[in-house]
Coordinates of C-alpha atoms and ligand atoms in Angstrom, one line a residue:
M1 CA 0.0 0.0 -0.1
H2 CA 1.3 3.6 -1.0
E3 CA 2.3 5.4 2.0
F4 CA -0.2 8.3 2.3
R5 CA 1.3 11.2 4.1
F6 CA 1.3 15.0 4.1
E7 CA 4.0 16.0 5.8
P8 CA 3.9 19.7 7.2
V9 CA 5.7 22.1 5.3
R10 CA 6.6 25.7 6.7
L11 CA 7.3 28.1 3.8
P12 CA 10.7 29.3 4.3
A13 CA 11.3 33.3 4.7
A14 CA 12.7 33.8 1.0
A15 CA 9.2 32.6 0.1
E16 CA 7.7 35.2 2.4
A17 CA 9.8 37.8 1.1
L18 CA 9.0 37.0 -2.3
R19 CA 5.1 37.1 -1.4
G20 CA 5.2 40.6 -0.5
E21 CA 7.3 41.5 -3.9
V22 CA 4.2 39.8 -6.0
R23 CA 1.7 41.7 -4.2
A24 CA 3.4 44.9 -4.8
F25 CA 3.9 43.7 -8.4
I26 CA 0.1 42.7 -8.7
A27 CA -0.9 46.0 -7.1
A28 CA 1.5 48.4 -9.1
E29 CA 0.1 47.0 -12.2
V30 CA -3.5 47.1 -11.3
A31 CA -2.9 50.9 -10.4
Q32 CA -1.6 51.2 -13.8
G33 CA -4.5 49.9 -15.8
A34 CA -2.5 47.3 -17.2
F35 CA -5.4 44.5 -16.1
T36 CA -8.5 44.0 -14.4
P37 CA -8.2 41.3 -11.6
S38 CA -9.7 38.3 -13.2
R39 CA -12.1 35.7 -11.9
N40 CA -10.6 33.2 -14.7
S41 CA -6.8 34.1 -13.7
W42 CA -5.2 31.1 -15.2
S43 CA -7.3 30.9 -18.3
S44 CA -6.5 34.6 -19.2
F45 CA -4.4 35.3 -22.1
D46 CA -2.0 38.2 -21.9
P47 CA 1.3 37.9 -23.6
D48 CA 2.4 41.4 -22.2
F49 CA 1.8 40.4 -18.7
S50 CA 3.5 36.9 -19.4
R51 CA 6.3 39.1 -20.3
K52 CA 6.7 41.5 -17.2
C53 CA 6.4 38.0 -15.1
G54 CA 9.2 36.9 -17.2
E55 CA 11.5 40.0 -16.8
R56 CA 10.9 39.7 -13.0
G57 CA 12.0 36.2 -12.7
Y58 CA 8.6 34.7 -12.2
I59 CA 8.4 31.7 -14.7
G60 CA 10.7 28.7 -15.0
M61 CA 11.6 29.9 -11.5
R62 CA 13.3 26.4 -10.8
W63 CA 15.1 25.4 -13.4
P64 CA 18.6 26.2 -13.6
K65 CA 20.0 29.6 -15.0
Q66 CA 21.8 28.2 -17.8
Y67 CA 17.9 27.6 -19.5
G68 CA 17.1 31.1 -18.6
G69 CA 16.0 29.8 -14.7
H70 CA 16.3 31.4 -11.5
D71 CA 17.6 28.1 -9.5
R72 CA 14.5 28.8 -7.0
S73 CA 12.9 26.3 -4.6
A74 CA 9.7 24.5 -5.4
L75 CA 8.0 26.9 -2.7
E76 CA 9.2 29.8 -4.1
R77 CA 7.3 29.3 -6.8
Y78 CA 4.6 28.4 -5.1
V79 CA 4.0 31.3 -3.6
V80 CA 4.2 33.2 -6.6
T81 CA 1.7 31.1 -8.5
E82 CA -0.9 31.5 -5.4
E83 CA -0.1 35.2 -5.3
M84 CA -0.9 35.8 -8.8
L85 CA -4.0 33.6 -9.0
A86 CA -5.7 35.0 -5.7
G87 CA -5.0 38.7 -6.8
G88 CA -6.8 37.4 -10.5
A89 CA -3.5 38.0 -12.5
P90 CA -3.8 36.9 -16.2
V91 CA -1.1 34.7 -16.2
G92 CA -2.8 32.3 -19.1
A93 CA -0.3 32.8 -22.0
H94 CA 2.7 31.0 -20.0
W95 CA 0.7 29.0 -17.1
I96 CA 1.1 25.7 -19.0
A97 CA 4.8 25.8 -19.9
D98 CA 5.9 27.0 -16.6
R99 CA 3.8 24.7 -14.8
Q100 CA 4.6 21.2 -16.6
S101 CA 5.6 21.4 -20.2
G102 CA 8.8 23.4 -19.4
Q103 CA 9.5 20.8 -16.5
Q104 CA 9.1 18.2 -19.1
I105 CA 11.4 19.6 -21.7
L106 CA 14.3 20.3 -18.7
R107 CA 14.2 16.5 -17.4
Y108 CA 13.3 14.6 -20.8
G109 CA 14.1 17.0 -23.5
S110 CA 17.3 17.0 -25.6
D111 CA 20.1 19.6 -25.6
R112 CA 18.5 21.5 -28.3
A113 CA 15.3 21.6 -27.1
K114 CA 16.5 22.7 -23.7
R115 CA 18.7 25.2 -25.1
T116 CA 16.2 26.8 -27.8
I117 CA 13.1 26.5 -26.1
L118 CA 13.2 26.7 -21.7
P119 CA 14.8 30.0 -22.0
K120 CA 11.9 31.6 -24.1
I121 CA 9.4 30.4 -21.9
A122 CA 11.3 31.6 -18.9
A123 CA 11.4 35.3 -20.8
G124 CA 7.4 35.0 -21.2
A125 CA 7.6 34.9 -24.7
C126 CA 7.0 31.2 -25.3
F127 CA 3.6 29.2 -24.8
F128 CA 2.6 25.7 -24.8
S129 CA -0.6 24.0 -24.6
I130 CA -1.4 20.1 -24.1
G131 CA -2.0 17.6 -26.5
M132 CA -2.9 14.6 -24.6
S133 CA -7.0 13.9 -25.0
E134 CA -8.3 12.8 -28.3
P135 CA -12.1 12.5 -29.7
D136 CA -12.3 8.9 -28.0
S137 CA -9.5 8.9 -25.8
G138 CA -9.8 11.6 -22.7
S139 CA -10.0 9.5 -18.8
D140 CA -8.3 6.4 -21.1
L141 CA -5.5 8.2 -22.5
A142 CA -3.9 4.6 -23.3
A143 CA -6.3 4.2 -26.0
V144 CA -4.8 7.4 -27.8
R145 CA -5.0 7.2 -31.8
T146 CA -2.7 9.3 -32.8
R147 CA 0.2 7.6 -34.5
A148 CA 3.9 8.7 -35.0
A149 CA 5.6 6.9 -37.6
R150 CA 9.3 7.0 -38.3
V151 CA 11.0 8.2 -41.0
E152 CA 14.2 9.2 -42.0
G153 CA 15.6 12.1 -39.0
G154 CA 12.3 11.8 -36.7
W155 CA 8.7 10.9 -36.7
N156 CA 5.8 11.7 -39.0
I157 CA 2.4 12.2 -36.9
S158 CA -1.1 12.0 -37.7
G159 CA -4.0 12.3 -36.0
T160 CA -6.4 14.3 -33.7
K161 CA -6.2 15.6 -30.4
V162 CA -9.7 17.6 -29.0
W163 CA -10.1 19.8 -26.2
T164 CA -6.8 21.5 -26.7
S165 CA -6.7 24.7 -24.7
G166 CA -5.2 27.6 -25.7
A167 CA -3.8 25.7 -28.8
H168 CA -4.8 28.6 -31.1
Q169 CA -2.2 30.9 -29.1
A170 CA 0.4 28.9 -28.6
N171 CA 3.9 28.3 -30.0
Y172 CA 4.2 24.8 -29.7
L173 CA 2.3 21.5 -27.6
I174 CA 3.8 18.2 -26.1
A175 CA 1.8 15.9 -28.0
L176 CA 1.4 12.1 -26.8
A177 CA 1.1 9.5 -29.6
R178 CA 1.6 5.9 -30.5
T179 CA 4.7 4.9 -31.8
S180 CA 4.4 1.1 -31.8
A181 CA 1.3 -1.1 -32.5
K182 CA -0.6 -2.0 -29.0
E183 CA 0.9 -4.8 -27.1
E184 CA -0.1 -6.7 -24.2
D185 CA 0.8 -4.0 -21.7
R186 CA -1.7 -1.1 -23.2
H187 CA 0.5 1.3 -21.8
A188 CA 4.0 0.4 -23.7
G189 CA 4.7 2.0 -27.4
M190 CA 3.9 5.7 -26.5
T191 CA 5.9 8.8 -27.1
Q192 CA 6.1 12.5 -26.2
F193 CA 6.7 15.1 -29.1
I194 CA 7.2 18.6 -28.7
V195 CA 5.1 20.2 -31.5
D196 CA 5.9 23.5 -33.1
L197 CA 2.8 24.8 -34.1
S198 CA 4.1 27.3 -36.9
H199 CA 5.3 24.5 -38.8
P200 CA 3.1 23.2 -41.6
G201 CA 0.8 20.1 -41.5
V202 CA -0.6 21.1 -38.3
S203 CA -4.1 22.8 -38.0
V204 CA -5.9 24.3 -34.8
R205 CA -9.4 24.4 -35.5
P206 CA -12.2 26.2 -32.7
I207 CA -14.2 24.8 -30.4
Y208 CA -16.2 27.3 -28.7
N209 CA -17.6 26.4 -25.3
L210 CA -20.7 26.8 -23.3
Y211 CA -20.1 30.7 -23.1
G212 CA -19.3 31.0 -26.0
G213 CA -15.8 31.3 -25.4
H214 CA -12.8 30.2 -27.5
D215 CA -10.4 28.4 -25.1
F216 CA -10.7 24.5 -26.9
N217 CA -9.5 23.7 -30.0
E218 CA -9.1 20.8 -32.3
V219 CA -5.6 20.1 -33.3
V220 CA -5.4 17.5 -36.5
F221 CA -2.0 16.5 -37.7
D222 CA -1.5 15.4 -41.2
E223 CA 2.0 13.7 -41.7
F224 CA 3.7 16.2 -39.1
F225 CA 7.2 16.3 -39.3
V226 CA 9.0 16.1 -36.0
A227 CA 12.9 15.9 -35.7
D228 CA 14.4 13.4 -33.3
D229 CA 15.5 15.8 -31.1
M230 CA 12.2 16.9 -30.6
V231 CA 11.2 13.9 -28.9
M232 CA 10.9 13.3 -25.1
G233 CA 12.8 10.8 -23.4
E234 CA 13.5 7.4 -24.9
A235 CA 10.7 6.5 -27.8
G236 CA 8.6 4.1 -26.2
T237 CA 8.1 5.6 -22.7
G238 CA 5.5 8.3 -22.8
W239 CA 3.2 6.5 -20.9
K240 CA 5.5 7.2 -17.4
L241 CA 6.5 10.6 -19.1
V242 CA 2.9 11.5 -19.3
T243 CA 1.9 10.4 -15.7
G244 CA 4.8 12.4 -13.9
E245 CA 3.6 15.7 -16.0
L246 CA 0.2 15.0 -14.1
A247 CA 1.8 15.1 -10.8
F248 CA 3.1 18.8 -11.6
E249 CA -0.9 19.1 -13.1
R250 CA -2.9 18.3 -10.4
S251 CA -1.5 19.6 -6.9
G252 CA -0.7 23.6 -7.4
P253 CA -2.9 26.3 -6.0
D254 CA -4.9 26.2 -9.5
R255 CA -6.8 23.3 -8.5
F256 CA -8.5 24.9 -5.7
L257 CA -8.7 29.0 -6.7
S258 CA -10.4 28.9 -9.4
T259 CA -13.4 30.6 -7.9
Y260 CA -11.9 32.5 -5.0
Q261 CA -12.6 35.6 -6.7
L262 CA -16.0 34.6 -6.0
L263 CA -15.7 33.4 -2.7
V264 CA -14.5 36.7 -1.6
E265 CA -16.7 38.7 -3.2
S266 CA -19.4 36.9 -2.1
I267 CA -18.2 37.2 1.8
R268 CA -18.2 40.7 0.8
M269 CA -21.8 41.0 -0.2
I270 CA -22.8 38.9 3.3
G271 CA -21.6 41.9 4.9
P272 CA -19.7 41.8 8.2
D273 CA -23.0 40.6 10.1
P274 CA -24.0 37.1 8.7
D275 CA -26.7 35.0 9.6
E276 CA -26.2 31.9 10.9
R277 CA -26.3 30.0 8.1
C278 CA -24.3 32.4 6.1
A279 CA -21.8 32.5 8.6
N280 CA -21.4 28.3 9.0
E281 CA -20.8 28.6 5.3
I282 CA -18.5 30.8 5.6
G283 CA -16.3 29.4 8.5
R284 CA -16.4 26.0 6.4
F285 CA -15.3 27.6 2.9
V286 CA -12.7 29.1 5.0
A287 CA -11.7 26.5 6.9
H288 CA -11.5 23.9 4.1
L289 CA -9.1 26.5 1.5
A290 CA -6.5 26.9 4.5
T291 CA -6.4 22.8 4.8
L292 CA -6.5 22.1 1.1
R293 CA -3.5 24.8 1.1
R294 CA -1.5 23.1 3.7
M295 CA -2.0 19.9 1.3
S296 CA -1.1 21.5 -1.6
V297 CA 2.2 22.9 -0.1
S298 CA 3.1 19.7 1.7
V299 CA 3.3 18.1 -1.9
A300 CA 5.2 21.0 -3.5
G301 CA 7.6 20.1 -0.9
M302 CA 7.4 16.7 -2.0
L303 CA 8.3 17.8 -5.6
E304 CA 11.0 20.1 -3.9
R305 CA 12.7 16.9 -2.5
G306 CA 12.6 15.2 -5.9
A307 CA 9.9 12.6 -5.1
Q308 CA 6.7 11.9 -8.0
P309 CA 3.8 12.4 -5.4
I310 CA 1.1 11.4 -7.9
V311 CA -1.2 9.7 -5.7
E312 CA -1.3 13.0 -3.1
A313 CA -1.2 15.3 -6.0
A314 CA -4.2 13.4 -7.6
L315 CA -6.1 13.7 -3.5
V316 CA -5.3 17.3 -3.8
K317 CA -7.0 18.1 -7.0
D318 CA -10.3 15.7 -6.5
V319 CA -10.8 17.7 -2.8
G320 CA -9.5 21.1 -4.4
T321 CA -11.7 21.1 -7.3
A322 CA -14.4 20.0 -5.8
F323 CA -14.4 22.6 -2.8
E324 CA -13.9 25.3 -6.3
R325 CA -17.2 23.9 -7.4
E326 CA -19.5 23.7 -4.2
I327 CA -18.6 27.9 -4.1
P328 CA -21.2 29.1 -6.9
E329 CA -23.3 26.3 -5.9
T330 CA -23.7 27.5 -2.2
F331 CA -23.7 31.1 -2.3
R332 CA -26.0 31.0 -5.6
H333 CA -28.3 29.7 -2.6
L334 CA -27.3 32.1 0.0
I335 CA -27.2 35.7 -2.1
P336 CA -30.5 36.5 -3.8
T337 CA -28.9 37.5 -7.0
E338 CA -29.8 36.5 -10.4
P339 CA -26.8 35.3 -12.2
T340 CA -26.2 36.8 -15.7
L341 CA -23.8 37.1 -18.4
G342 CA -24.4 40.4 -18.8
E343 CA -20.9 42.4 -18.9
G344 CA -20.3 44.6 -16.3
A345 CA -23.2 43.4 -14.2
G346 CA -20.5 42.7 -11.2
Y347 CA -21.9 40.3 -8.5
A348 CA -24.1 38.7 -10.8
E349 CA -22.1 38.4 -13.6
L350 CA -19.2 37.3 -12.2
L351 CA -21.6 34.5 -10.1
G352 CA -23.0 33.7 -13.9
M353 CA -19.8 33.1 -15.4
T354 CA -18.4 31.0 -12.5
I355 CA -21.6 28.6 -12.9
L356 CA -21.3 28.3 -16.2
R357 CA -17.1 27.6 -16.1
A358 CA -17.6 25.2 -12.9
P359 CA -18.4 22.0 -14.4
G360 CA -14.8 21.8 -15.9
F361 CA -13.1 22.4 -13.0
T362 CA -13.4 18.3 -11.9
I363 CA -12.8 17.2 -15.5
R364 CA -9.8 18.9 -16.7
G365 CA -6.5 17.3 -16.0
G366 CA -8.3 14.3 -15.1
T367 CA -11.6 13.5 -13.8
R368 CA -13.1 13.3 -10.3
E369 CA -13.5 9.1 -11.5
I370 CA -10.3 8.7 -12.5
L371 CA -8.6 10.1 -9.8
R372 CA -11.0 8.4 -6.6
G373 CA -9.6 5.2 -8.7
M374 CA -6.3 6.0 -8.6
I375 CA -6.5 7.2 -4.8
A376 CA -8.4 3.8 -3.8
R377 CA -5.7 2.1 -5.3
G378 CA -3.1 3.9 -4.2
L379 CA -4.8 2.9 -0.6
G380 CA -4.4 -0.5 -1.2
L381 CA -8.3 -0.3 -1.5
R382 CA -8.8 -1.8 -5.3
Ligands
LIG424 C1 -11.7 22.9 -19.2 C2 -11.3 22.1 -19.7 C3 -10.0 22.0 -20.3 C4 -9.1 21.2 -21.0 N1 -8.2 21.2 -21.6 C5 -7.5 20.7 -21.9 C6 -6.0 20.3 -22.7 O1 -5.6 21.3 -22.9 N2 -5.3 19.1 -23.4 C7 -5.9 18.0 -23.4 O2 -5.5 17.0 -23.9 N3 -7.5 18.0 -22.9 C8 -8.2 18.7 -22.3 N4 -9.1 18.7 -21.6 C9 -9.8 17.4 -21.8 C10 -10.2 16.4 -20.4 O3 -8.4 16.5 -20.0 C11 -10.9 15.3 -20.8 O4 -12.5 15.7 -21.1 C12 -10.9 14.3 -19.1 O5 -9.6 13.6 -19.4 C13 -12.0 13.4 -19.8 O6 -12.0 12.7 -20.9 P1 -13.3 12.7 -21.4 O7 -13.8 14.1 -22.2 O8 -12.9 12.0 -23.1 O9 -14.5 12.2 -21.0 P2 -14.4 10.0 -21.2 O10 -13.3 10.1 -20.7 O11 -15.7 9.8 -22.0 O12 -15.5 10.5 -19.2 C14 -17.2 10.4 -19.3 C15 -17.1 10.1 -17.8 O13 -17.1 8.7 -17.6 C16 -16.3 8.6 -16.8 N5 -15.1 7.6 -16.5 C17 -14.9 7.3 -17.5 N6 -13.9 6.4 -17.2 C18 -14.0 5.7 -16.1 C19 -13.5 4.9 -15.5 N7 -12.8 3.7 -15.8 N8 -14.1 4.8 -14.2 C20 -15.1 5.3 -13.9 N9 -15.7 6.5 -14.4 C21 -15.0 6.7 -15.7 C22 -15.4 9.9 -16.5 O14 -15.4 10.7 -14.9 C23 -16.1 11.2 -16.9 O15 -17.3 11.3 -15.8 C24 -9.7 19.8 -20.6 C25 -10.7 19.5 -20.2 C26 -11.9 20.7 -20.0 C27 -12.9 20.5 -19.3

């Protein structure tokens, strides 16, 4: 059975000092009108803001200086991400590259990939998408049908990815493809590739979401050529790589702060004299938030020590995304406001947009059922 522990981690003084700096930076940006704090922080694409984050050393923080990084700790990075999200900063452009793709390249990329791509990511000038899901392969990633065939000097990829967030604005994506026929071990024979979206042979088509926004895409590869030095790790090891990548994707503050702005605004709407029901709910949410944060910081501590806390990350994501989904559900019953999508409608709009976005929180990055299956296996229950 997996030893399932969340050791308490105290943030070091350097991380707390950084918190003050990030808060001051965000406040100055808001005061200058550079952005309006958004409820959609890590899905808001703003390349200018990303470039400023790059200049201040807030991207690629853990990477070595040689690749444009800043040799800082996972806990210092944690503080920056949590302040950005709590402040509603538009970090969406660089989010995926900073959270997971760059980390994968650092670990498994070729020398050329590291030299040419990582410094651009760290400068806030190069953005990534995630090319995992396919029309018939979401939860069951091992069912991917996108194929890569061996050709001279590299691989030709053909197939279709779907729900590829931000691919229309990104420079690259990391695609998971099958590189050899299915064997008895269905996790064998897959490989991750770095795909340059500006090259010929790949097309990106929009899929509009529930409220008419364009976040998702369908990405179609037609004999798209990827050179050998844009393969991640050894060909055939894609399953190990992709599951490791998901640990970075699942445990951060982005998995419980998506509706933080609504929580804060709801508390403000209820005012200083809540009735008993409101006081109970506010107390419960704040207590859950504090606990989730400690669990998530604890996972950051494990990543810092070089561990691969895959099951712990799955637990944080499951409990964290349930928390962020519950916030709109609860406050829509407590505060008599008709939710709307009308721009400029203040709290009613914040509530309306959050209600429409919330179902995706427990789906993106792995559904609750899948996470619970992993947790149960980790606990030795299945
Ligand atoms: C906002 C958002 C952004 C996304 N961005 C990206 C992206 O950038 N890149 C990307 O690759 N993907 C992205 N996705 C896709 C996401 O990862 C998939 O939607 C998700 O993995 C589920 O896959 P599916 O949609 O194929 O559903 P399915 O796998 O068909 O699942 C349907 C339902 O069946 C349940 N289910 C499936 N298998 C099991 C099982 N074994 N046991 C119990 N229940 C099961 C699921 O929990 C779910 O409720 C995004 C999704 C959302 C909502």
